Amino acid sequence: MRKLLNVLYITRPNAYLKKDSLNLVVEADSEEIFRIPIHNIEGVVTFGYMGASPGAMKLCVDNNVSLAFHTPTGKFIARAQGPTHGNVLLRRRQYHLAEDRDFAVALSRIMIAAKIQNYRNILRRAIRDNGTNADLENAAKRLERHKREALQAENTTSLMGTEGIAASEYFSVLPNMIIQQQEDFPFSGRTKHPPVGRVNVMLSFVYTLIANEMTSALDSVGLDPYVGFLHTMRPGRASLALDMMEELRAYLGDRLVLSLINRKQITPRDFIQQSEDSILLTDNGRRTIISAWQERKKAEITHPYLNERIPVGLLPHAQAMLMARYLRGDLDNYPVFIIK
């Protein structure tokens, strides 16, 4: 298993990335605020419009360091990438299987079933931690039924319908898992474009972090992040990364958001109300989430399939590696990640 390295997150909107020998240097208002040797990181994620120098981008791609650009609100802009990793035969196999509808549906079924099971396990854990809750108990039962329906779906349309119903069921009881700051963090359902309310803003931001790491992980094992099996392929959309992060959303994303709220690590002061339907994270709010994200990645778990102790931050890489093995034919099925 590879070594877990750091990801450099740049949240200051006026920050500019440049190169100095084998170091990446972050400047703001022409003053150096941070530098790090390129061999100490595996990725850079920026939130702003100042960008990076050509020298900094070349330093990143020459050292296999991913470089992704996002708006201050977390919307993806672009990614700088060097020569494609992995062998062409694996990607050729991936492209061939992506055109096989029966294969794509079969793989998508287990991905969505895993997502629903992880939703259910989040609810069951909340019940264990906080006591019996009828709403959570009933939702967990319905999710079990939806999981079985997902495994029996005959096509992608049916599968996505089941996934949508299951997600609605899960998010409808998410407020039951917000134990602290309930009045400050109301939640009436998942909204995305734009995210409405503080909880949705946090969820969207964390999902962006997961998608970026999943994209980098897929590229590192030789797969094309943009050719998937479930999400519709279109230019600029990392469809396979979106496919594979489905099983990780609840474990890596939702639990982090709930923890930050319930531990009062993030408060209303970390948001800016721009209009009635527009709320943004402040710079401090983004830094708080990213700091908690980086700490969470250091925690170790025993991978249920590999039976190895790995840092949480290597889960995207572990799942990407298993997907590559499956597509090559080394595994009989793709081992989805199920939390306990």
Coordinates of C-alpha atoms in Angstrom, one line a residue:
M1 CA 0.0 0.0 0.0
R2 CA 1.3 3.4 -0.9
K3 CA 2.3 6.0 1.7
L4 CA -0.2 8.7 2.7
L5 CA 1.2 12.1 1.8
N6 CA -0.2 15.5 2.4
V7 CA -2.6 17.5 0.2
L8 CA -2.0 21.2 0.1
Y9 CA -5.3 23.1 0.3
I10 CA -5.1 26.8 -0.6
T11 CA -8.2 28.7 0.7
R12 CA -7.1 32.3 0.6
P13 CA -8.8 33.9 -2.5
N14 CA -5.8 36.2 -3.1
A15 CA -3.2 33.4 -3.0
Y16 CA -0.9 32.6 -5.9
L17 CA 1.1 29.4 -6.3
K18 CA 4.7 29.6 -7.7
K19 CA 7.8 27.5 -7.9
D20 CA 11.2 28.0 -6.2
S21 CA 13.6 25.2 -7.1
L22 CA 11.9 22.0 -5.8
N23 CA 9.5 23.9 -3.5
L24 CA 6.0 25.1 -4.0
V25 CA 5.5 28.6 -2.7
V26 CA 2.2 30.3 -1.8
E27 CA 2.2 34.0 -2.1
A28 CA -0.5 36.6 -1.1
D29 CA -0.2 40.2 -2.0
S30 CA 3.4 39.5 -3.3
E31 CA 4.4 38.2 0.1
E32 CA 5.4 34.5 0.8
I33 CA 3.0 32.9 3.3
F34 CA 3.9 29.2 2.9
R35 CA 6.3 26.9 1.2
I36 CA 6.7 23.1 1.0
P37 CA 9.0 20.7 -0.8
I38 CA 7.2 19.1 -3.7
H39 CA 8.2 15.5 -2.6
N40 CA 6.2 16.0 0.7
I41 CA 2.8 16.3 -1.0
E42 CA 0.6 14.3 -3.4
G43 CA -1.9 16.9 -4.4
V44 CA -2.8 20.7 -4.4
V45 CA -6.3 22.0 -4.3
T46 CA -6.9 25.7 -4.7
F47 CA -10.1 27.7 -4.0
G48 CA -9.7 31.1 -5.8
Y49 CA -9.0 32.7 -9.1
M50 CA -5.4 33.8 -8.8
G51 CA -4.1 30.4 -10.1
A52 CA -0.5 29.2 -10.4
S53 CA 2.6 29.9 -12.5
P54 CA 3.5 27.7 -15.4
G55 CA 6.6 26.7 -13.4
A56 CA 4.5 25.6 -10.5
M57 CA 2.2 23.6 -12.7
K58 CA 5.2 21.9 -14.4
L59 CA 6.8 21.1 -11.0
C60 CA 3.5 19.4 -10.0
V61 CA 3.0 17.3 -13.1
D62 CA 6.7 16.3 -13.2
N63 CA 6.4 14.9 -9.7
N64 CA 2.9 13.3 -10.2
V65 CA 1.3 15.8 -7.9
S66 CA -2.3 16.5 -8.8
L67 CA -3.3 20.2 -9.1
A68 CA -7.0 21.1 -9.1
F69 CA -8.5 24.6 -9.3
H70 CA -11.9 25.4 -7.7
T71 CA -14.0 28.6 -7.2
P72 CA -14.1 30.0 -3.6
T73 CA -17.4 28.2 -3.2
G74 CA -15.8 24.8 -4.2
K75 CA -17.1 24.5 -7.7
F76 CA -14.5 22.6 -9.9
I77 CA -12.8 24.8 -12.6
A78 CA -9.9 22.7 -14.0
R79 CA -7.2 20.2 -13.3
A80 CA -3.5 20.3 -14.4
Q81 CA -2.3 16.8 -15.4
G82 CA 0.9 15.5 -16.8
P83 CA 1.4 12.3 -18.9
T84 CA -1.2 9.6 -18.3
H85 CA -0.3 7.0 -15.8
G86 CA -0.8 3.2 -16.1
N87 CA -0.8 1.1 -19.1
V88 CA -3.0 1.6 -22.1
L89 CA -4.4 -1.9 -22.0
L90 CA -6.1 -1.3 -18.7
R91 CA -7.8 1.9 -20.1
R92 CA -8.7 0.1 -23.3
R93 CA -10.4 -2.6 -21.2
Q94 CA -12.2 0.1 -19.2
Y95 CA -13.5 1.8 -22.3
H96 CA -14.7 -1.5 -23.7
L97 CA -16.6 -2.4 -20.5
A98 CA -18.1 1.1 -20.2
E99 CA -19.9 0.4 -23.5
D100 CA -21.2 -3.0 -22.2
R101 CA -24.6 -2.0 -20.7
D102 CA -25.1 -5.3 -18.9
F103 CA -21.7 -5.0 -17.3
A104 CA -22.2 -1.3 -16.4
V105 CA -25.6 -2.0 -14.8
A106 CA -24.3 -5.0 -12.8
L107 CA -21.4 -2.9 -11.4
S108 CA -23.6 0.1 -10.8
R109 CA -26.0 -2.1 -8.8
I110 CA -23.5 -3.1 -6.2
M111 CA -22.1 0.5 -6.0
I112 CA -25.5 1.9 -5.2
A113 CA -26.4 -0.9 -2.9
A114 CA -23.2 -0.2 -0.9
K115 CA -24.1 3.5 -0.8
I116 CA -27.5 2.7 0.6
Q117 CA -26.1 0.2 3.1
N118 CA -23.6 2.8 4.3
Y119 CA -26.5 5.2 4.7
R120 CA -28.2 2.6 6.9
N121 CA -25.1 2.0 8.9
I122 CA -24.8 5.7 9.6
L123 CA -28.3 5.6 11.1
R124 CA -27.7 2.5 13.1
R125 CA -24.5 4.0 14.6
A126 CA -26.5 7.2 15.6
I127 CA -29.0 5.0 17.3
R128 CA -26.2 3.1 19.2
D129 CA -24.6 6.4 20.2
N130 CA -27.6 8.4 21.2
G131 CA -30.3 5.9 22.1
T132 CA -33.4 4.6 20.3
N133 CA -35.0 6.9 17.8
A134 CA -38.2 5.8 16.0
D135 CA -37.6 8.0 12.9
L136 CA -34.1 6.6 12.5
E137 CA -35.2 3.0 13.1
N138 CA -38.0 3.2 10.5
A139 CA -35.7 4.9 8.0
A140 CA -33.1 2.2 8.5
K141 CA -35.7 -0.5 7.7
R142 CA -36.8 1.3 4.6
L143 CA -33.2 1.7 3.4
E144 CA -32.7 -2.1 3.8
R145 CA -35.7 -2.6 1.4
H146 CA -34.2 0.0 -1.0
K147 CA -30.9 -1.8 -0.9
R148 CA -32.5 -5.0 -2.1
E149 CA -34.4 -3.1 -4.8
A150 CA -31.1 -1.6 -6.0
L151 CA -29.6 -5.1 -6.3
Q152 CA -32.5 -6.2 -8.5
A153 CA -32.7 -3.1 -10.7
E154 CA -32.8 -4.1 -14.4
N155 CA -31.5 -0.9 -15.9
T156 CA -29.7 2.4 -14.9
T157 CA -33.0 4.4 -15.0
S158 CA -34.6 2.1 -12.4
L159 CA -31.4 2.0 -10.3
M160 CA -31.1 5.8 -10.2
G161 CA -34.8 6.0 -9.2
T162 CA -34.2 3.7 -6.3
E163 CA -31.0 5.6 -5.3
G164 CA -33.0 8.9 -5.4
I165 CA -35.7 7.5 -3.1
A166 CA -33.1 6.1 -0.7
A167 CA -31.2 9.3 -0.5
S168 CA -34.4 11.2 0.1
E169 CA -35.3 8.8 3.0
Y170 CA -31.8 9.2 4.5
F171 CA -31.6 13.0 4.3
S172 CA -35.1 13.3 5.7
V173 CA -33.9 12.0 9.0
L174 CA -30.5 13.6 9.0
P175 CA -31.7 16.4 11.3
N176 CA -32.2 13.6 14.0
M177 CA -28.5 13.2 14.0
I178 CA -27.8 16.9 14.6
I179 CA -27.7 16.8 18.4
Q180 CA -26.1 20.3 19.0
Q181 CA -26.8 23.7 17.4
Q182 CA -30.1 22.4 16.0
E183 CA -31.5 25.9 15.6
D184 CA -28.4 27.2 13.9
F185 CA -28.2 24.2 11.5
P186 CA -31.7 23.4 10.2
F187 CA -31.9 20.9 7.4
S188 CA -35.0 20.2 5.3
G189 CA -33.4 18.1 2.5
R190 CA -30.5 17.9 0.2
T191 CA -30.1 20.7 -2.3
K192 CA -27.1 21.1 -4.6
H193 CA -27.3 23.8 -7.3
P194 CA -27.0 26.0 -5.3
P195 CA -26.7 24.3 -1.9
V196 CA -29.4 25.9 0.4
G197 CA -28.6 26.2 4.1
R198 CA -25.4 25.7 6.1
V199 CA -25.6 21.9 6.2
N200 CA -25.9 21.6 2.5
V201 CA -23.1 24.1 2.0
M202 CA -20.8 21.9 4.2
L203 CA -21.9 18.7 2.5
S204 CA -21.2 20.1 -1.0
F205 CA -17.8 21.4 0.1
V206 CA -16.8 18.0 1.6
Y207 CA -18.1 16.1 -1.4
T208 CA -15.8 18.3 -3.6
L209 CA -12.8 17.2 -1.5
I210 CA -13.8 13.5 -1.8
A211 CA -14.3 13.8 -5.6
N212 CA -10.9 15.5 -6.0
E213 CA -9.1 12.7 -4.1
M214 CA -11.1 10.0 -5.9
T215 CA -10.1 11.5 -9.3
S216 CA -6.4 11.6 -8.3
A217 CA -6.6 8.0 -7.0
L218 CA -8.1 6.6 -10.2
D219 CA -5.5 8.4 -12.3
S220 CA -2.7 7.0 -10.1
V221 CA -3.7 3.4 -10.7
G222 CA -4.1 3.9 -14.5
L223 CA -7.8 4.3 -14.8
D224 CA -9.5 7.1 -16.7
P225 CA -11.6 9.1 -14.1
Y226 CA -13.8 10.5 -16.8
V227 CA -15.2 7.2 -18.2
G228 CA -17.6 5.7 -15.7
F229 CA -20.4 3.1 -15.6
L230 CA -23.3 4.9 -13.8
H231 CA -23.0 8.7 -14.1
T232 CA -23.6 10.1 -17.6
M233 CA -20.4 10.9 -19.4
R234 CA -19.9 14.4 -20.6
P235 CA -16.9 16.7 -21.2
G236 CA -15.2 17.8 -18.0
R237 CA -17.2 15.4 -15.8
A238 CA -15.2 12.8 -13.8
S239 CA -17.9 10.2 -14.2
L240 CA -15.9 7.2 -12.7
A241 CA -14.8 9.3 -9.8
L242 CA -18.5 10.2 -9.1
D243 CA -19.4 6.5 -9.5
M244 CA -16.9 5.4 -7.0
M245 CA -17.3 8.1 -4.4
E246 CA -21.0 7.0 -3.9
E247 CA -20.0 4.3 -1.4
L248 CA -17.7 6.7 0.4
R249 CA -20.0 9.8 0.7
A250 CA -21.6 8.8 4.0
Y251 CA -18.5 7.5 5.7
L252 CA -16.0 10.2 4.6
G253 CA -18.4 13.2 4.1
D254 CA -21.6 13.0 6.1
R255 CA -20.0 11.8 9.3
L256 CA -17.4 14.6 9.2
V257 CA -20.1 17.3 8.7
L258 CA -22.2 15.9 11.6
S259 CA -19.1 15.7 13.8
L260 CA -18.1 19.3 13.1
I261 CA -21.6 20.6 14.0
N262 CA -22.2 18.4 17.0
R263 CA -18.7 19.2 18.5
K264 CA -19.3 22.9 17.8
Q265 CA -16.1 23.0 15.8
I266 CA -18.0 25.0 13.2
T267 CA -20.6 27.7 14.1
P268 CA -22.8 30.2 12.3
R269 CA -19.9 32.7 12.4
D270 CA -18.2 30.5 9.8
F271 CA -20.8 31.4 7.1
I272 CA -21.7 34.4 5.1
Q273 CA -25.4 35.1 4.1
Q274 CA -25.2 36.6 0.7
S275 CA -28.9 36.5 -0.1
E276 CA -32.0 34.6 1.1
D277 CA -30.9 31.4 -0.8
S278 CA -27.1 32.0 -0.9
I279 CA -24.8 31.1 2.0
L280 CA -21.1 30.8 1.7
L281 CA -18.4 29.4 3.9
T282 CA -15.9 32.0 5.2
D283 CA -12.2 31.5 4.8
N284 CA -12.1 30.4 8.4
G285 CA -15.0 28.0 7.8
R286 CA -13.2 26.4 4.9
R287 CA -10.0 26.1 6.9
T288 CA -11.8 24.5 9.8
I289 CA -13.4 21.8 7.6
I290 CA -10.1 21.2 5.8
S291 CA -8.2 20.9 9.0
A292 CA -10.7 18.3 10.3
W293 CA -10.6 16.5 7.0
Q294 CA -6.8 16.3 7.1
E295 CA -6.9 14.9 10.7
R296 CA -9.6 12.4 9.8
K297 CA -7.5 11.1 6.9
K298 CA -4.7 10.1 9.4
A299 CA -7.0 7.8 11.4
E300 CA -6.4 4.1 10.7
I301 CA -9.0 1.5 10.0
T302 CA -8.9 -2.2 9.0
H303 CA -10.0 -2.4 5.3
P304 CA -12.8 -5.0 5.2
Y305 CA -11.5 -6.7 2.0
L306 CA -7.8 -6.2 2.1
N307 CA -7.7 -7.0 5.9
E308 CA -4.9 -4.4 6.3
R309 CA -4.6 -1.4 8.6
I310 CA -4.6 1.7 6.3
P311 CA -5.1 5.4 6.9
V312 CA -8.6 6.6 6.1
G313 CA -7.1 9.0 3.6
L314 CA -6.0 6.0 1.5
L315 CA -9.5 4.6 1.1
P316 CA -10.0 6.3 -2.4
H317 CA -6.7 4.8 -3.5
A318 CA -7.5 1.3 -2.1
Q319 CA -10.9 1.3 -3.9
A320 CA -9.3 2.6 -7.1
M321 CA -6.7 -0.2 -6.9
L322 CA -9.5 -2.8 -6.4
M323 CA -11.5 -1.4 -9.3
A324 CA -8.4 -1.7 -11.5
R325 CA -7.9 -5.3 -10.5
Y326 CA -11.6 -6.1 -11.2
L327 CA -11.6 -4.5 -14.6
R328 CA -8.4 -6.4 -15.5
G329 CA -10.1 -9.6 -14.5
D330 CA -8.0 -10.4 -11.5
L331 CA -11.1 -10.3 -9.2
D332 CA -14.4 -12.0 -9.7
N333 CA -16.3 -8.9 -8.4
Y334 CA -15.6 -5.4 -7.3
P335 CA -15.2 -5.3 -3.4
V336 CA -17.3 -2.3 -2.3
F337 CA -16.4 -0.5 0.9
I338 CA -19.0 -1.1 3.7
I339 CA -18.7 0.6 7.0
K340 CA -19.6 -1.1 10.3

